[in-house]
Amino acid sequence: MLLRLLYLLGLVLLTLPATAQLAENFADGDFSQNPAWVGDAAAFQVNAQQQLQSNGPAITGSQIQLATPQQAATGTTWEFWANLRLATSSGNLADVWLMSEQADLKATANRGYFVRLGGTPDEVALFRKDAGASPVYVINGQDGTIGSTTNNLVRVRVTRSPANVWTLERDLTGGRTFASEGTATDATYQRSQYLGVLLTYSAANNRNFYFDDFRVTDATPPQLVSATAVSATQVDAQFNEPVAASVAANSFRLGNGVVATAAQPDAADASLVHLTFVSSLPLGQSTLEVRNVADQFGNTAVGPLTATFRFSGALVTPGVNQLLITEIMADETPQVGLPASEYLEIHNPSATNQLDLGGVRLLKPGSSSAAVFPAGAVLLPGEYAVVCANTRTAQFTGYGKVFGLTNFPSLTNTGDQLLLRGRDGRTLFEVRYADTWYRDNRKKEGGWALELIDLGNPCGGAENWQASLDASGGTPGRANSVQAANPDRTPPQLLAAVALTATRLRLTFAEKLDSTLASNPALYRLQPSGAVQSAAAVPFDFRTVELTLSAPLTPNQPYTVQVQRATDCVGNAAGPVTSATIALPVPAAVGDVVINELLFNPRSGGYDFVELLNRSANYLSLQGWRIARELPDGSLDAHNISSEPLVLAPGQLVVLSERPEIVQAQYPNSHEATAFLPPVSLPSLPDDAGVVAVLDAQNRTIDRLAYTEAMHLPLLDTRDGVSLERIRASGPSTAANFHSAASSTGYATPGRRNSQYQAEPGGDKQFTLEPEVFTPDDDGQQDFTTLSYRLDAPGYVASVTVYDALGRLTRRLVRNETLATTGFFRWDGLTDANRKAAMGYYVLHIELFQPNSGTRREYKKTVVLGARL
C-alpha cells in the first residue's frame, strides 16, 4: 500500500508545471483524458501492461495517429519508451512528433520536429518537417540500431537548449543508460501545439507498435532576446519562448529607473510583450531590464535580463526610396541553410530617421490584396528587418526584427514585381526581379537569396543584384554579403516608342525615371510635325511615359519623337536630345510577316526560337498575334506573342523564345539582343517534323511553314542547335527556300540577317544561275547555287537534271514541277545518294513544257562545284 501511495505521489509531482509539462504512462487505462489524445482513436488501445498499443486496420500502407496538446519548445527535454515488434522498413516505421503545429500529423502542410524509429536505415533519427516539403534530417542516427525483426525496444531522450542545440539519445534496453546519436543546431520552429505518434505499417504489423512513459519537461526560464522602441512611449520586448499570460508591468524598467505602466503579451505571439511607459523614451541608447518573468510552464527568470535599444526621436513617414527591399528569397528549396521559407528583407538607409511603417503596403501589381504593416511597426536608422508570412514568423526570430504579415505575397521563382506603397498610395520602392539576376546557374535553382549590391543605387536592376555569397544562402536581418559600391552614373536610354492610338504614344526607357520631371510635356517633341499636349510617367516602375498628342498621326508615316532631357530616379540626366522612330501601324496582309528562321532541335539545355520578319513596306502591329503549332488533327496549339502594343517596322526582325537569355548565351557572337522580345511561351516543336503558323489578331494565318529535319544539310554531323534559315525574304515558306544556318556564324543568327540570305537576282533573263562557282561546306559563303527563273506566263512544267562533265547523271533536282512566273531552285552539291559530289564542272539541263500549247523548250546552265583550300 505504501509503495502504491508513493507511486501516486510521484505521478502528482510529475504534473507540477516547473517540473514536467506532460507525463503520460497510461496507468489509468485511458488515453481520452488526462491528457486527452485525439486522432485515430479507434486504431489504438491501452493494453493490460498499461501501454499504448496500435490496433489499426490490417491493411498494408495504413497510417494511424494520435496527438495531445503540448506547447513546450525551447529549453525542453522529451522522453518516451517504445517497442516495435516488427522488422522496420520504409513501409513500417514510427514517427514520434515532439513539436507539431497541427493535430493532424498526416497533413502535408504540417510543420515541426519528430523522431523516426525504423525506416529503411533501421535507425533512431531526428527530423524537421516543413510545410509542403519532405522531412529533412536534423540528426541522422546510426543505421541498424533498430535491427531486430521481432523486438525493437528503445527509450529515447531529446533535449533542446535555449540556444537551439538539439541532442538525441537512446537506450536500446529501454532503460535510462543513454547513448548519444549526435547534436545539431536548428532554430527553424520556435512554437509547438501538439505531441503525438504517427505510424506507418503493412497489414501483418497493425498491432505491433507499443509506447509508454511520455514525459516532456521544460525547466528553463525564458530569455530576453531583444528590445525595440516602436514609439516615443512604447517598447517591444522579445523573448525566446511564450511568457505567462499575466505579466506584471513592474517587471520591466529602463536603465534610468523608469518602470513600465503596462505590459501585454501579443495576441498572436506570446513571446512578444508590448510595454508602455508614461513618459517619452530618452534619445539615444537605452537598456531594458526584466525581472521575475515566467514562461507558460512556471519557470521564472529572476533576472535581471537586459537588452539595449535605440530611440532616435520622432517617427518619420518614409518617402520614395527611403524604405528599401534589399534581399529576396523567392525559391527556398532545396534548403541550403536558412529556413525553408520565402522572405524579403527591408532596410532603413537613413542614419537619423526612425521610419513609421504603419499602413505601408507590400504587394504585387494587379493583386487584389496587400500585406499591410501594423500600426506601431518601426524601422530604426540603419536597421534591417525580415518580412515574411505571419505563419512563418517563428522561423526567423533568431535573425533579428521580423514582421510577419497577413497576405504576404507568393514570390514567383523565375521572376516577379514587388511594390512598397505608402499610406497615401505613393510608390516608395519597386523591384522587378528575374532568376537571371542570380548570375549563377546553380544558385538560381533554389535555396539562395538575391541581394542588393549598392544601397545607394536603389533603382538599379539586374546590374545591382546578385545571389548571396553567404554560406547559409542569405543574410536576413543584417548587411548583405554582396554589399559594395556600384553607383549608377548612366543616363536613361530611350529603348522604344510605340503608338497606342493615333493620339497616344508610349515611350519605354532602360531604367526608372524621375516621375515628376518625366511628366513635363515640354521635354518632348514630334517631327516632322505634331505637338505634345500632355505627358505622364506610368506607375509602378516609371520606366514608361505616355504622351497625348494635340493632333492625330497619319497612318504608316514614320515620325521621330525627341526627348529633350530624361532624368533617372537617382538624378542622371540624358544629353540634350534622345530620339526614336514611331509610326501608326496599318493592317497586315497575308504574307507580310513571315517565319525567317526556326530552331526546333536546340542543343542540350537550350530552347527553341522563332524569328519573324516584316517583309512588307508597312508598319504593322503584332499586338494580339499568336505563334502556333498545327497539330495532326488540324487543331492549333496557339500562344500569345504580345498582349502589349508592338509595332514592327519594314524589314524588322523579332525573335520569340521562352528563355531569350539562354538562346543569346548559346549563340554569343551571332545574335542581336535588341531583337528579342520578352519571354514568349512557344508551342512544343517536335524535333523530326512539324508545322508552325503565325496568326494575326483576327485569327488569320499570316504565314505557315511545314518543316522536317530532312530540310537540314545532310552532311551535318549533328542537327542539334542548327537553325533553318529563309534564303530569300520574298520567296515562299517552303522547304526549297530554307537551308541550315552556316557553321561560320555558330549555326544560328537570331535577330541578325540570315547567314544563308540571298538577294533577288537582277536582269530579265529567263534563267539565271548564281553563283556560278559554289563551295558546299556550310560556311555561309556560296554553300549552294540557285537557279532563278522568270517566265512569260504561268503554268509551265519543269524538270531540272544535273550531269557531270562526262555526262553522267548526278542529281534529279526537279521532276515535272508546275511553276509560277518567278521562283528558284537550289542545288546544295549533293548527289541523288545524298553524298557530296566531286569537284568539277556540272551542267544543269532544264526542260520546260507548256501543257496548253504543247510547247517544249530546253536550256543548259554550267556551274562549278569547288572547295576552299
PDB file of N, CA, C and O in Angstrom, residues 779-839:
ATOM      1  N   ASP A 779      29.814  26.994 -94.689  1.00  0.00           N
ATOM      2  CA  ASP A 779      30.487  28.100 -94.006  1.00  0.00           C
ATOM      3  C   ASP A 779      29.765  29.420 -94.209  1.00  0.00           C
ATOM      4  O   ASP A 779      30.243  30.469 -93.779  1.00  0.00           O
ATOM      5  N   GLY A 780      28.619  29.379 -94.879  1.00  0.00           N
ATOM      6  CA  GLY A 780      27.848  30.594 -95.093  1.00  0.00           C
ATOM      7  C   GLY A 780      28.251  31.381 -96.325  1.00  0.00           C
ATOM      8  O   GLY A 780      27.672  32.439 -96.585  1.00  0.00           O
ATOM      9  N   GLN A 781      29.212  30.885 -97.072  1.00  0.00           N
ATOM     10  CA  GLN A 781      29.656  31.582 -98.284  1.00  0.00           C
ATOM     11  C   GLN A 781      29.544  30.623 -99.475  1.00  0.00           C
ATOM     12  O   GLN A 781      30.248  29.617 -99.535  1.00  0.00           O
ATOM     13  N   GLN A 782      28.626  30.946-100.393  1.00  0.00           N
ATOM     14  CA  GLN A 782      28.394  30.128-101.596  1.00  0.00           C
ATOM     15  C   GLN A 782      28.222  28.647-101.252  1.00  0.00           C
ATOM     16  O   GLN A 782      28.837  27.766-101.849  1.00  0.00           O
ATOM     17  N   ASP A 783      27.336  28.366-100.259  1.00  0.00           N
ATOM     18  CA  ASP A 783      27.120  26.976 -99.858  1.00  0.00           C
ATOM     19  C   ASP A 783      26.238  26.219-100.849  1.00  0.00           C
ATOM     20  O   ASP A 783      26.186  24.992-100.816  1.00  0.00           O
ATOM     21  N   PHE A 784      25.522  26.917-101.708  1.00  0.00           N
ATOM     22  CA  PHE A 784      24.685  26.284-102.713  1.00  0.00           C
ATOM     23  C   PHE A 784      24.557  27.240-103.895  1.00  0.00           C
ATOM     24  O   PHE A 784      24.844  28.429-103.791  1.00  0.00           O
ATOM     25  N   THR A 785      24.138  26.715-104.992  1.00  0.00           N
ATOM     26  CA  THR A 785      23.889  27.546-106.169  1.00  0.00           C
ATOM     27  C   THR A 785      22.394  27.604-106.410  1.00  0.00           C
ATOM     28  O   THR A 785      21.660  26.652-106.098  1.00  0.00           O
ATOM     29  N   THR A 786      21.920  28.719-106.921  1.00  0.00           N
ATOM     30  CA  THR A 786      20.490  28.947-107.090  1.00  0.00           C
ATOM     31  C   THR A 786      20.169  29.189-108.566  1.00  0.00           C
ATOM     32  O   THR A 786      20.782  30.053-109.211  1.00  0.00           O
ATOM     33  N   LEU A 787      19.218  28.440-109.075  1.00  0.00           N
ATOM     34  CA  LEU A 787      18.724  28.613-110.441  1.00  0.00           C
ATOM     35  C   LEU A 787      17.413  29.388-110.371  1.00  0.00           C
ATOM     36  O   LEU A 787      16.377  28.849-109.983  1.00  0.00           O
ATOM     37  N   SER A 788      17.484  30.685-110.689  1.00  0.00           N
ATOM     38  CA  SER A 788      16.297  31.542-110.655  1.00  0.00           C
ATOM     39  C   SER A 788      15.654  31.566-112.034  1.00  0.00           C
ATOM     40  O   SER A 788      16.341  31.503-113.066  1.00  0.00           O
ATOM     41  N   TYR A 789      14.326  31.674-112.052  1.00  0.00           N
ATOM     42  CA  TYR A 789      13.633  31.723-113.344  1.00  0.00           C
ATOM     43  C   TYR A 789      12.623  32.869-113.352  1.00  0.00           C
ATOM     44  O   TYR A 789      12.097  33.272-112.316  1.00  0.00           O
ATOM     45  N   ARG A 790      12.395  33.395-114.555  1.00  0.00           N
ATOM     46  CA  ARG A 790      11.404  34.444-114.783  1.00  0.00           C
ATOM     47  C   ARG A 790      10.745  34.123-116.130  1.00  0.00           C
ATOM     48  O   ARG A 790      11.369  34.241-117.189  1.00  0.00           O
ATOM     49  N   LEU A 791       9.487  33.697-116.114  1.00  0.00           N
ATOM     50  CA  LEU A 791       8.805  33.181-117.292  1.00  0.00           C
ATOM     51  C   LEU A 791       7.748  34.158-117.794  1.00  0.00           C
ATOM     52  O   LEU A 791       7.293  35.053-117.052  1.00  0.00           O
ATOM     53  N   ASP A 792       7.343  33.967-119.059  1.00  0.00           N
ATOM     54  CA  ASP A 792       6.389  34.884-119.675  1.00  0.00           C
ATOM     55  C   ASP A 792       4.946  34.587-119.293  1.00  0.00           C
ATOM     56  O   ASP A 792       4.054  35.394-119.560  1.00  0.00           O
ATOM     57  N   ALA A 793       4.708  33.426-118.697  1.00  0.00           N
ATOM     58  CA  ALA A 793       3.338  33.077-118.312  1.00  0.00           C
ATOM     59  C   ALA A 793       3.394  31.974-117.271  1.00  0.00           C
ATOM     60  O   ALA A 793       4.354  31.205-117.209  1.00  0.00           O
ATOM     61  N   PRO A 794       2.331  31.865-116.482  1.00  0.00           N
ATOM     62  CA  PRO A 794       2.288  30.747-115.514  1.00  0.00           C
ATOM     63  C   PRO A 794       1.892  29.456-116.214  1.00  0.00           C
ATOM     64  O   PRO A 794       1.474  29.452-117.372  1.00  0.00           O
ATOM     65  N   GLY A 795       2.048  28.338-115.478  1.00  0.00           N
ATOM     66  CA  GLY A 795       1.569  27.073-115.997  1.00  0.00           C
ATOM     67  C   GLY A 795       2.610  26.190-116.629  1.00  0.00           C
ATOM     68  O   GLY A 795       2.296  25.067-117.057  1.00  0.00           O
ATOM     69  N   TYR A 796       3.831  26.642-116.747  1.00  0.00           N
ATOM     70  CA  TYR A 796       4.884  25.776-117.291  1.00  0.00           C
ATOM     71  C   TYR A 796       5.168  24.645-116.298  1.00  0.00           C
ATOM     72  O   TYR A 796       5.076  24.791-115.084  1.00  0.00           O
ATOM     73  N   VAL A 797       5.576  23.496-116.877  1.00  0.00           N
ATOM     74  CA  VAL A 797       6.031  22.361-116.080  1.00  0.00           C
ATOM     75  C   VAL A 797       7.513  22.180-116.358  1.00  0.00           C
ATOM     76  O   VAL A 797       7.930  22.203-117.534  1.00  0.00           O
ATOM     77  N   ALA A 798       8.324  21.994-115.289  1.00  0.00           N
ATOM     78  CA  ALA A 798       9.766  21.948-115.467  1.00  0.00           C
ATOM     79  C   ALA A 798      10.359  20.691-114.865  1.00  0.00           C
ATOM     80  O   ALA A 798       9.853  20.155-113.865  1.00  0.00           O
ATOM     81  N   SER A 799      11.445  20.235-115.497  1.00  0.00           N
ATOM     82  CA  SER A 799      12.317  19.209-114.937  1.00  0.00           C
ATOM     83  C   SER A 799      13.739  19.732-115.043  1.00  0.00           C
ATOM     84  O   SER A 799      14.125  20.292-116.073  1.00  0.00           O
ATOM     85  N   VAL A 800      14.526  19.569-113.964  1.00  0.00           N
ATOM     86  CA  VAL A 800      15.911  20.018-113.947  1.00  0.00           C
ATOM     87  C   VAL A 800      16.771  18.844-113.511  1.00  0.00           C
ATOM     88  O   VAL A 800      16.530  18.239-112.454  1.00  0.00           O
ATOM     89  N   THR A 801      17.790  18.514-114.340  1.00  0.00           N
ATOM     90  CA  THR A 801      18.667  17.386-114.062  1.00  0.00           C
ATOM     91  C   THR A 801      20.107  17.864-114.097  1.00  0.00           C
ATOM     92  O   THR A 801      20.483  18.660-114.961  1.00  0.00           O
ATOM     93  N   VAL A 802      20.930  17.388-113.145  1.00  0.00           N
ATOM     94  CA  VAL A 802      22.332  17.775-113.054  1.00  0.00           C
ATOM     95  C   VAL A 802      23.190  16.618-113.579  1.00  0.00           C
ATOM     96  O   VAL A 802      23.023  15.460-113.150  1.00  0.00           O
ATOM     97  N   TYR A 803      24.129  16.950-114.532  1.00  0.00           N
ATOM     98  CA  TYR A 803      25.065  15.972-115.081  1.00  0.00           C
ATOM     99  C   TYR A 803      26.480  16.461-114.819  1.00  0.00           C
ATOM    100  O   TYR A 803      26.737  17.675-114.769  1.00  0.00           O
ATOM    101  N   ASP A 804      27.421  15.510-114.667  1.00  0.00           N
ATOM    102  CA  ASP A 804      28.812  15.925-114.517  1.00  0.00           C
ATOM    103  C   ASP A 804      29.414  16.180-115.892  1.00  0.00           C
ATOM    104  O   ASP A 804      28.737  16.068-116.932  1.00  0.00           O
ATOM    105  N   ALA A 805      30.699  16.528-115.926  1.00  0.00           N
ATOM    106  CA  ALA A 805      31.356  16.925-117.178  1.00  0.00           C
ATOM    107  C   ALA A 805      31.415  15.785-118.181  1.00  0.00           C
ATOM    108  O   ALA A 805      31.557  16.019-119.399  1.00  0.00           O
ATOM    109  N   LEU A 806      31.282  14.527-117.703  1.00  0.00           N
ATOM    110  CA  LEU A 806      31.313  13.372-118.608  1.00  0.00           C
ATOM    111  C   LEU A 806      29.905  12.940-119.008  1.00  0.00           C
ATOM    112  O   LEU A 806      29.730  11.900-119.652  1.00  0.00           O
ATOM    113  N   GLY A 807      28.890  13.727-118.597  1.00  0.00           N
ATOM    114  CA  GLY A 807      27.528  13.433-118.986  1.00  0.00           C
ATOM    115  C   GLY A 807      26.836  12.416-118.107  1.00  0.00           C
ATOM    116  O   GLY A 807      25.744  11.933-118.438  1.00  0.00           O
ATOM    117  N   ARG A 808      27.422  12.089-116.971  1.00  0.00           N
ATOM    118  CA  ARG A 808      26.807  11.111-116.079  1.00  0.00           C
ATOM    119  C   ARG A 808      25.788  11.798-115.159  1.00  0.00           C
ATOM    120  O   ARG A 808      26.025  12.902-114.669  1.00  0.00           O
ATOM    121  N   LEU A 809      24.657  11.104-114.926  1.00  0.00           N
ATOM    122  CA  LEU A 809      23.602  11.658-114.078  1.00  0.00           C
ATOM    123  C   LEU A 809      24.124  11.831-112.646  1.00  0.00           C
ATOM    124  O   LEU A 809      24.648  10.893-112.050  1.00  0.00           O
ATOM    125  N   THR A 810      23.954  13.024-112.102  1.00  0.00           N
ATOM    126  CA  THR A 810      24.386  13.318-110.732  1.00  0.00           C
ATOM    127  C   THR A 810      23.194  13.533-109.794  1.00  0.00           C
ATOM    128  O   THR A 810      23.143  12.973-108.713  1.00  0.00           O
ATOM    129  N   ARG A 811      22.218  14.312-110.240  1.00  0.00           N
ATOM    130  CA  ARG A 811      21.083  14.636-109.350  1.00  0.00           C
ATOM    131  C   ARG A 811      19.852  14.981-110.184  1.00  0.00           C
ATOM    132  O   ARG A 811      19.924  15.776-111.115  1.00  0.00           O
ATOM    133  N   ARG A 812      18.743  14.332-109.869  1.00  0.00           N
ATOM    134  CA  ARG A 812      17.456  14.740-110.437  1.00  0.00           C
ATOM    135  C   ARG A 812      16.902  15.826-109.513  1.00  0.00           C
ATOM    136  O   ARG A 812      16.269  15.530-108.496  1.00  0.00           O
ATOM    137  N   LEU A 813      17.127  17.063-109.869  1.00  0.00           N
ATOM    138  CA  LEU A 813      16.829  18.175-108.967  1.00  0.00           C
ATOM    139  C   LEU A 813      15.333  18.457-108.923  1.00  0.00           C
ATOM    140  O   LEU A 813      14.772  18.688-107.838  1.00  0.00           O
ATOM    141  N   VAL A 814      14.665  18.474-110.067  1.00  0.00           N
ATOM    142  CA  VAL A 814      13.232  18.774-110.144  1.00  0.00           C
ATOM    143  C   VAL A 814      12.609  17.813-111.136  1.00  0.00           C
ATOM    144  O   VAL A 814      13.153  17.580-112.217  1.00  0.00           O
ATOM    145  N   ARG A 815      11.436  17.268-110.815  1.00  0.00           N
ATOM    146  CA  ARG A 815      10.749  16.374-111.737  1.00  0.00           C
ATOM    147  C   ARG A 815       9.321  16.846-111.937  1.00  0.00           C
ATOM    148  O   ARG A 815       8.492  16.819-111.019  1.00  0.00           O
ATOM    149  N   ASN A 816       9.029  17.368-113.132  1.00  0.00           N
ATOM    150  CA  ASN A 816       7.671  17.730-113.546  1.00  0.00           C
ATOM    151  C   ASN A 816       6.959  18.624-112.526  1.00  0.00           C
ATOM    152  O   ASN A 816       5.858  18.321-112.063  1.00  0.00           O
ATOM    153  N   GLU A 817       7.603  19.705-112.178  1.00  0.00           N
ATOM    154  CA  GLU A 817       7.044  20.630-111.197  1.00  0.00           C
ATOM    155  C   GLU A 817       6.400  21.811-111.903  1.00  0.00           C
ATOM    156  O   GLU A 817       6.987  22.417-112.785  1.00  0.00           O
ATOM    157  N   THR A 818       5.171  22.136-111.516  1.00  0.00           N
ATOM    158  CA  THR A 818       4.466  23.279-112.097  1.00  0.00           C
ATOM    159  C   THR A 818       5.029  24.566-111.511  1.00  0.00           C
ATOM    160  O   THR A 818       5.192  24.681-110.289  1.00  0.00           O
ATOM    161  N   LEU A 819       5.304  25.554-112.389  1.00  0.00           N
ATOM    162  CA  LEU A 819       5.999  26.768-111.982  1.00  0.00           C
ATOM    163  C   LEU A 819       5.071  27.973-111.962  1.00  0.00           C
ATOM    164  O   LEU A 819       4.118  28.059-112.739  1.00  0.00           O
ATOM    165  N   ALA A 820       5.392  28.907-111.071  1.00  0.00           N
ATOM    166  CA  ALA A 820       4.808  30.243-111.144  1.00  0.00           C
ATOM    167  C   ALA A 820       5.601  31.033-112.185  1.00  0.00           C
ATOM    168  O   ALA A 820       6.494  30.500-112.859  1.00  0.00           O
ATOM    169  N   THR A 821       5.323  32.309-112.290  1.00  0.00           N
ATOM    170  CA  THR A 821       6.062  33.102-113.289  1.00  0.00           C
ATOM    171  C   THR A 821       7.481  33.384-112.821  1.00  0.00           C
ATOM    172  O   THR A 821       8.380  33.576-113.649  1.00  0.00           O
ATOM    173  N   THR A 822       7.709  33.433-111.491  1.00  0.00           N
ATOM    174  CA  THR A 822       9.055  33.636-110.960  1.00  0.00           C
ATOM    175  C   THR A 822       9.288  32.670-109.813  1.00  0.00           C
ATOM    176  O   THR A 822       8.355  32.227-109.148  1.00  0.00           O
ATOM    177  N   GLY A 823      10.542  32.342-109.594  1.00  0.00           N
ATOM    178  CA  GLY A 823      10.898  31.466-108.497  1.00  0.00           C
ATOM    179  C   GLY A 823      12.332  30.989-108.627  1.00  0.00           C
ATOM    180  O   GLY A 823      13.115  31.570-109.402  1.00  0.00           O
ATOM    181  N   PHE A 824      12.693  29.955-107.892  1.00  0.00           N
ATOM    182  CA  PHE A 824      14.061  29.458-107.974  1.00  0.00           C
ATOM    183  C   PHE A 824      14.131  28.024-107.466  1.00  0.00           C
ATOM    184  O   PHE A 824      13.248  27.543-106.752  1.00  0.00           O
ATOM    185  N   PHE A 825      15.197  27.336-107.880  1.00  0.00           N
ATOM    186  CA  PHE A 825      15.580  26.033-107.351  1.00  0.00           C
ATOM    187  C   PHE A 825      17.005  26.159-106.834  1.00  0.00           C
ATOM    188  O   PHE A 825      17.776  27.002-107.312  1.00  0.00           O
ATOM    189  N   ARG A 826      17.368  25.331-105.871  1.00  0.00           N
ATOM    190  CA  ARG A 826      18.749  25.381-105.398  1.00  0.00           C
ATOM    191  C   ARG A 826      19.346  23.971-105.414  1.00  0.00           C
ATOM    192  O   ARG A 826      18.643  22.972-105.208  1.00  0.00           O
ATOM    193  N   TRP A 827      20.648  23.939-105.684  1.00  0.00           N
ATOM    194  CA  TRP A 827      21.395  22.672-105.621  1.00  0.00           C
ATOM    195  C   TRP A 827      22.487  22.841-104.579  1.00  0.00           C
ATOM    196  O   TRP A 827      23.295  23.778-104.649  1.00  0.00           O
ATOM    197  N   ASP A 828      22.492  21.932-103.597  1.00  0.00           N
ATOM    198  CA  ASP A 828      23.439  22.023-102.490  1.00  0.00           C
ATOM    199  C   ASP A 828      24.696  21.196-102.717  1.00  0.00           C
ATOM    200  O   ASP A 828      25.481  20.985-101.800  1.00  0.00           O
ATOM    201  N   GLY A 829      24.889  20.720-103.961  1.00  0.00           N
ATOM    202  CA  GLY A 829      26.102  19.972-104.264  1.00  0.00           C
ATOM    203  C   GLY A 829      26.034  18.504-103.922  1.00  0.00           C
ATOM    204  O   GLY A 829      27.065  17.825-103.978  1.00  0.00           O
ATOM    205  N   LEU A 830      24.854  17.983-103.569  1.00  0.00           N
ATOM    206  CA  LEU A 830      24.719  16.576-103.212  1.00  0.00           C
ATOM    207  C   LEU A 830      24.180  15.769-104.392  1.00  0.00           C
ATOM    208  O   LEU A 830      23.440  16.276-105.237  1.00  0.00           O
ATOM    209  N   THR A 831      24.536  14.493-104.404  1.00  0.00           N
ATOM    210  CA  THR A 831      24.043  13.575-105.430  1.00  0.00           C
ATOM    211  C   THR A 831      22.691  13.019-104.993  1.00  0.00           C
ATOM    212  O   THR A 831      22.210  13.297-103.877  1.00  0.00           O
ATOM    213  N   ASP A 832      22.098  12.199-105.872  1.00  0.00           N
ATOM    214  CA  ASP A 832      20.844  11.558-105.503  1.00  0.00           C
ATOM    215  C   ASP A 832      21.020  10.626-104.313  1.00  0.00           C
ATOM    216  O   ASP A 832      20.052  10.301-103.598  1.00  0.00           O
ATOM    217  N   ALA A 833      22.247  10.183-104.061  1.00  0.00           N
ATOM    218  CA  ALA A 833      22.535   9.299-102.924  1.00  0.00           C
ATOM    219  C   ALA A 833      22.877  10.085-101.660  1.00  0.00           C
ATOM    220  O   ALA A 833      23.357   9.525-100.682  1.00  0.00           O
ATOM    221  N   ASN A 834      22.665  11.410-101.704  1.00  0.00           N
ATOM    222  CA  ASN A 834      22.946  12.288-100.560  1.00  0.00           C
ATOM    223  C   ASN A 834      24.419  12.291-100.178  1.00  0.00           C
ATOM    224  O   ASN A 834      24.775  12.423 -99.010  1.00  0.00           O
ATOM    225  N   ARG A 835      25.282  12.126-101.196  1.00  0.00           N
ATOM    226  CA  ARG A 835      26.711  12.265-100.977  1.00  0.00           C
ATOM    227  C   ARG A 835      27.181  13.527-101.682  1.00  0.00           C
ATOM    228  O   ARG A 835      26.608  13.951-102.686  1.00  0.00           O
ATOM    229  N   LYS A 836      28.265  14.104-101.155  1.00  0.00           N
ATOM    230  CA  LYS A 836      28.797  15.321-101.764  1.00  0.00           C
ATOM    231  C   LYS A 836      29.428  14.975-103.113  1.00  0.00           C
ATOM    232  O   LYS A 836      30.258  14.064-103.214  1.00  0.00           O
ATOM    233  N   ALA A 837      29.000  15.695-104.148  1.00  0.00           N
ATOM    234  CA  ALA A 837      29.542  15.453-105.493  1.00  0.00           C
ATOM    235  C   ALA A 837      31.001  15.881-105.570  1.00  0.00           C
ATOM    236  O   ALA A 837      31.462  16.738-104.798  1.00  0.00           O
ATOM    237  N   ALA A 838      31.734  15.285-106.502  1.00  0.00           N
ATOM    238  CA  ALA A 838      33.148  15.624-106.661  1.00  0.00           C
ATOM    239  C   ALA A 838      33.301  17.030-107.229  1.00  0.00           C
ATOM    240  O   ALA A 838      32.398  17.569-107.881  1.00  0.00           O
ATOM    241  N   MET A 839      34.475  17.634-106.972  1.00  0.00           N
ATOM    242  CA  MET A 839      34.748  18.957-107.545  1.00  0.00           C
ATOM    243  C   MET A 839      34.791  18.859-109.070  1.00  0.00           C
ATOM    244  O   MET A 839      35.204  17.839-109.633  1.00  0.00           O
TER     245      MET A 839
END
